[in-house]
C-alpha cells in the first residue's frame, strides 16, 4: 500500500470513494445533489491550505493501483505548532474492518512528521464506529472544546 498526496486530477477517484463510503450505514449521507457533492469535495481539496492524502492498493508502478482510502483536510498554523485538521476520512466500504484504516492513519502520521506537523485534529460523533476507531488509534477527546452549530432555515 502506498500513500500519495492527491491533486485536482484525482478528484473523480476521491468523489467515487467518498460517495461509496458515506452513502452506506452508519452514515447514510444523501448526496443526491451531485453539484452540491462536487462542490463539497472541491471545498475540501482545493483550498490553499488543503491537504488530501490517498492510500493506494499498490505502488505507483502498478497499473491496477486503486484508491482505497482518502483523508481530506487542511494545514493550520497554530500557536502550538502546525496541525492537520481532518475534515473527512474514509476507507472503501468492502475493505473496512481489515486494518486498512489503521495502516492509512499510520502512514499519514509518518508523512506529517516528515513535514513537521505537530498534531492531527478532527471531530467525530460519539455514536458512530469512527469514534471508537480514533480512540483505538490514540486520539483523545478535548474536554475544553465544544462544537457549535446553528440552523439558519
Short mmCIF file of the C-alpha atoms (twelve columns), coordinates in Angstrom:
data_MODEL
# 
_entry.id   MODEL 
# 
loop_
_atom_site.group_PDB 
_atom_site.id 
_atom_site.type_symbol 
_atom_site.label_atom_id 
_atom_site.label_alt_id 
_atom_site.label_comp_id 
_atom_site.label_asym_id 
_atom_site.label_seq_id 
_atom_site.Cartn_x 
_atom_site.Cartn_y 
_atom_site.Cartn_z 
_atom_site.pdbx_PDB_model_num 
ATOM 1   C CA . UNK A 1   0.000   0.000  0.000   1 
ATOM 2   C CA . UNK A 2   1.288   3.434  -0.920  1 
ATOM 3   C CA . UNK A 3   0.390   6.866  0.466   1 
ATOM 4   C CA . UNK A 4   0.129   9.647  -2.101  1 
ATOM 5   C CA . UNK A 5   -0.652  13.338 -1.930  1 
ATOM 6   C CA . UNK A 6   -3.693  13.934 -4.136  1 
ATOM 7   C CA . UNK A 7   -4.413  16.795 -6.508  1 
ATOM 8   C CA . UNK A 8   -7.213  18.148 -8.717  1 
ATOM 9   C CA . UNK A 9   -6.508  15.428 -11.305 1 
ATOM 10  C CA . UNK A 10  -7.538  12.864 -8.660  1 
ATOM 11  C CA . UNK A 11  -10.906 14.454 -7.847  1 
ATOM 12  C CA . UNK A 12  -13.083 11.865 -9.623  1 
ATOM 13  C CA . UNK A 13  -11.431 8.991  -7.740  1 
ATOM 14  C CA . UNK A 14  -11.878 10.893 -4.483  1 
ATOM 15  C CA . UNK A 15  -15.536 11.600 -5.241  1 
ATOM 16  C CA . UNK A 16  -16.223 7.955  -6.101  1 
ATOM 17  C CA . UNK A 17  -14.646 6.678  -2.897  1 
ATOM 18  C CA . UNK A 18  -16.257 9.272  -0.601  1 
ATOM 19  C CA . UNK A 19  -19.672 8.719  -2.168  1 
ATOM 20  C CA . UNK A 20  -19.406 4.943  -1.787  1 
ATOM 21  C CA . UNK A 21  -18.170 5.135  1.806   1 
ATOM 22  C CA . UNK A 22  -20.637 7.669  3.163   1 
ATOM 23  C CA . UNK A 23  -23.771 6.577  1.284   1 
ATOM 24  C CA . UNK A 24  -23.883 3.380  3.333   1 
ATOM 25  C CA . UNK A 25  -24.639 2.773  7.025   1 
ATOM 26  C CA . UNK A 26  -23.914 4.083  9.546   1 
ATOM 27  C CA . UNK A 27  -23.650 7.459  7.780   1 
ATOM 28  C CA . UNK A 28  -26.320 7.169  5.067   1 
ATOM 29  C CA . UNK A 29  -25.400 10.587 3.636   1 
ATOM 30  C CA . UNK A 30  -27.810 11.699 0.924   1 
ATOM 31  C CA . UNK A 31  -25.639 13.198 -1.803  1 
ATOM 32  C CA . UNK A 32  -28.350 13.097 -4.464  1 
ATOM 33  C CA . UNK A 33  -27.490 16.701 -5.405  1 
ATOM 34  C CA . UNK A 34  -24.397 15.952 -7.499  1 
ATOM 35  C CA . UNK A 35  -23.475 19.637 -7.874  1 
ATOM 36  C CA . UNK A 36  -23.543 20.103 -4.098  1 
ATOM 37  C CA . UNK A 37  -21.445 16.943 -3.644  1 
ATOM 38  C CA . UNK A 38  -18.902 18.075 -6.238  1 
ATOM 39  C CA . UNK A 39  -18.591 21.464 -4.542  1 
ATOM 40  C CA . UNK A 40  -18.157 19.759 -1.142  1 
ATOM 41  C CA . UNK A 41  -15.191 17.767 -2.458  1 
ATOM 42  C CA . UNK A 42  -13.727 20.846 -4.171  1 
ATOM 43  C CA . UNK A 43  -14.119 22.840 -0.940  1 
ATOM 44  C CA . UNK A 44  -12.143 20.248 0.997   1 
ATOM 45  C CA . UNK A 45  -9.458  19.551 -1.571  1 
ATOM 46  C CA . UNK A 46  -8.737  22.739 -3.493  1 
ATOM 47  C CA . UNK A 47  -8.054  25.484 -0.937  1 
ATOM 48  C CA . UNK A 48  -4.601  26.969 -0.480  1 
ATOM 49  C CA . UNK A 49  -4.083  25.044 2.772   1 
ATOM 50  C CA . UNK A 50  -5.834  21.801 1.740   1 
ATOM 51  C CA . UNK A 51  -4.008  18.527 2.170   1 
ATOM 52  C CA . UNK A 52  -5.641  15.475 0.619   1 
ATOM 53  C CA . UNK A 53  -3.929  12.130 1.067   1 
ATOM 54  C CA . UNK A 54  -4.825  8.825  -0.503  1 
ATOM 55  C CA . UNK A 55  -3.879  5.237  0.146   1 
ATOM 56  C CA . UNK A 56  -3.443  3.150  -2.981  1 
ATOM 57  C CA . UNK A 57  -3.656  -0.618 -3.171  1 
ATOM 58  C CA . UNK A 58  -0.288  -0.885 -4.912  1 
ATOM 59  C CA . UNK A 59  2.712   1.277  -5.612  1 
ATOM 60  C CA . UNK A 60  2.894   3.861  -8.397  1 
ATOM 61  C CA . UNK A 61  4.443   1.386  -10.862 1 
ATOM 62  C CA . UNK A 62  1.484   -0.983 -10.754 1 
ATOM 63  C CA . UNK A 63  -1.196  -0.467 -13.392 1 
ATOM 64  C CA . UNK A 64  -4.023  -1.749 -11.207 1 
ATOM 65  C CA . UNK A 65  -3.362  0.549  -8.240  1 
ATOM 66  C CA . UNK A 66  -6.637  1.954  -6.961  1 
ATOM 67  C CA . UNK A 67  -7.606  4.419  -4.269  1 
ATOM 68  C CA . UNK A 68  -8.723  2.523  -1.156  1 
ATOM 69  C CA . UNK A 69  -8.726  5.313  1.461   1 
ATOM 70  C CA . UNK A 70  -8.757  9.091  1.461   1 
ATOM 71  C CA . UNK A 71  -8.206  11.852 4.005   1 
ATOM 72  C CA . UNK A 72  -9.301  15.387 3.173   1 
ATOM 73  C CA . UNK A 73  -8.164  18.129 5.480   1 
ATOM 74  C CA . UNK A 74  -6.200  21.305 5.880   1 
ATOM 75  C CA . UNK A 75  -2.959  22.508 7.344   1 
ATOM 76  C CA . UNK A 76  -3.426  25.044 10.138  1 
ATOM 77  C CA . UNK A 77  -0.559  27.044 11.583  1 
ATOM 78  C CA . UNK A 78  -1.434  27.257 15.263  1 
ATOM 79  C CA . UNK A 79  0.483   28.793 18.165  1 
ATOM 80  C CA . UNK A 80  1.244   25.290 19.493  1 
ATOM 81  C CA . UNK A 81  2.581   24.180 16.106  1 
ATOM 82  C CA . UNK A 82  1.299   23.198 12.711  1 
ATOM 83  C CA . UNK A 83  -1.752  20.911 12.715  1 
ATOM 84  C CA . UNK A 84  -3.534  18.761 10.170  1 
ATOM 85  C CA . UNK A 85  -7.289  19.184 10.634  1 
ATOM 86  C CA . UNK A 86  -9.047  16.214 9.051   1 
ATOM 87  C CA . UNK A 87  -12.452 17.144 7.677   1 
ATOM 88  C CA . UNK A 88  -13.243 13.716 6.239   1 
ATOM 89  C CA . UNK A 89  -11.546 10.344 6.169   1 
ATOM 90  C CA . UNK A 90  -12.853 7.096  4.733   1 
ATOM 91  C CA . UNK A 91  -11.912 3.619  3.593   1 
ATOM 92  C CA . UNK A 92  -13.529 1.785  0.711   1 
ATOM 93  C CA . UNK A 93  -16.575 0.001  2.215   1 
ATOM 94  C CA . UNK A 94  -15.596 -3.503 1.113   1 
ATOM 95  C CA . UNK A 95  -12.203 -3.116 2.823   1 
ATOM 96  C CA . UNK A 96  -13.385 -1.723 6.155   1 
ATOM 97  C CA . UNK A 97  -12.609 -3.776 9.236   1 
ATOM 98  C CA . UNK A 98  -9.428  -5.237 7.708   1 
ATOM 99  C CA . UNK A 99  -6.872  -2.862 9.252   1 
ATOM 100 C CA . UNK A 100 -6.681  -0.582 6.196   1 
ATOM 101 C CA . UNK A 101 -7.814  2.474  8.197   1 
ATOM 102 C CA . UNK A 102 -5.197  1.874  10.894  1 
ATOM 103 C CA . UNK A 103 -2.480  1.386  8.269   1 
ATOM 104 C CA . UNK A 104 -3.628  4.546  6.489   1 
ATOM 105 C CA . UNK A 105 -3.514  6.613  9.685   1 
ATOM 106 C CA . UNK A 106 -0.037  5.278  10.459  1 
ATOM 107 C CA . UNK A 107 1.179   6.326  7.015   1 
ATOM 108 C CA . UNK A 108 -0.487  9.744  7.413   1 
ATOM 109 C CA . UNK A 109 1.255   10.240 10.764  1 
ATOM 110 C CA . UNK A 110 4.647   9.308  9.244   1 
ATOM 111 C CA . UNK A 111 4.079   11.732 6.367   1 
ATOM 112 C CA . UNK A 112 3.022   14.555 8.699   1 
ATOM 113 C CA . UNK A 113 6.067   14.060 10.940  1 
ATOM 114 C CA . UNK A 114 8.310   14.428 7.873   1 
ATOM 115 C CA . UNK A 115 6.729   17.799 7.037   1 
ATOM 116 C CA . UNK A 116 6.889   18.962 10.677  1 
ATOM 117 C CA . UNK A 117 3.181   18.791 11.507  1 
ATOM 118 C CA . UNK A 118 2.830   18.511 15.288  1 
ATOM 119 C CA . UNK A 119 -0.762  17.253 15.692  1 
ATOM 120 C CA . UNK A 120 -3.816  15.825 13.971  1 
ATOM 121 C CA . UNK A 121 -7.165  17.371 14.857  1 
ATOM 122 C CA . UNK A 122 -10.577 16.025 13.863  1 
ATOM 123 C CA . UNK A 123 -14.143 15.787 15.037  1 
ATOM 124 C CA . UNK A 124 -16.414 12.791 15.317  1 
ATOM 125 C CA . UNK A 125 -19.774 11.833 16.738  1 
ATOM 126 C CA . UNK A 126 -19.795 9.510  19.728  1 
ATOM 127 C CA . UNK A 127 -22.461 7.150  18.348  1 
ATOM 128 C CA . UNK A 128 -20.646 6.053  15.189  1 
ATOM 129 C CA . UNK A 129 -17.868 3.497  14.632  1 
ATOM 130 C CA . UNK A 130 -15.360 6.220  13.681  1 
ATOM 131 C CA . UNK A 131 -15.377 7.453  17.288  1 
ATOM 132 C CA . UNK A 132 -14.081 4.097  18.537  1 
ATOM 133 C CA . UNK A 133 -11.651 3.822  15.619  1 
ATOM 134 C CA . UNK A 134 -9.996  7.121  16.520  1 
ATOM 135 C CA . UNK A 135 -9.901  6.270  20.240  1 
ATOM 136 C CA . UNK A 136 -8.239  2.946  19.402  1 
ATOM 137 C CA . UNK A 137 -5.563  4.861  17.489  1 
ATOM 138 C CA . UNK A 138 -4.728  7.059  20.488  1 
ATOM 139 C CA . UNK A 139 -6.840  10.124 19.768  1 
ATOM 140 C CA . UNK A 140 -8.256  11.743 22.899  1 
ATOM 141 C CA . UNK A 141 -11.257 13.976 23.382  1 
ATOM 142 C CA . UNK A 142 -10.515 17.593 24.167  1 
ATOM 143 C CA . UNK A 143 -12.825 18.263 27.091  1 
ATOM 144 C CA . UNK A 144 -12.305 22.026 26.786  1 
ATOM 145 C CA . UNK A 145 -13.634 22.245 23.231  1 
ATOM 146 C CA . UNK A 146 -17.263 22.420 22.187  1 
ATOM 147 C CA . UNK A 147 -18.639 22.047 18.671  1 
ATOM 148 C CA . UNK A 148 -21.421 24.550 17.922  1 
ATOM 149 C CA . UNK A 149 -23.975 24.614 15.120  1 
ATOM 150 C CA . UNK A 150 -26.869 26.962 14.319  1 
ATOM 151 C CA . UNK A 151 -29.512 26.176 11.717  1 
ATOM 152 C CA . UNK A 152 -30.479 29.281 9.732   1 
ATOM 153 C CA . UNK A 153 -33.529 27.940 7.875   1 
# 
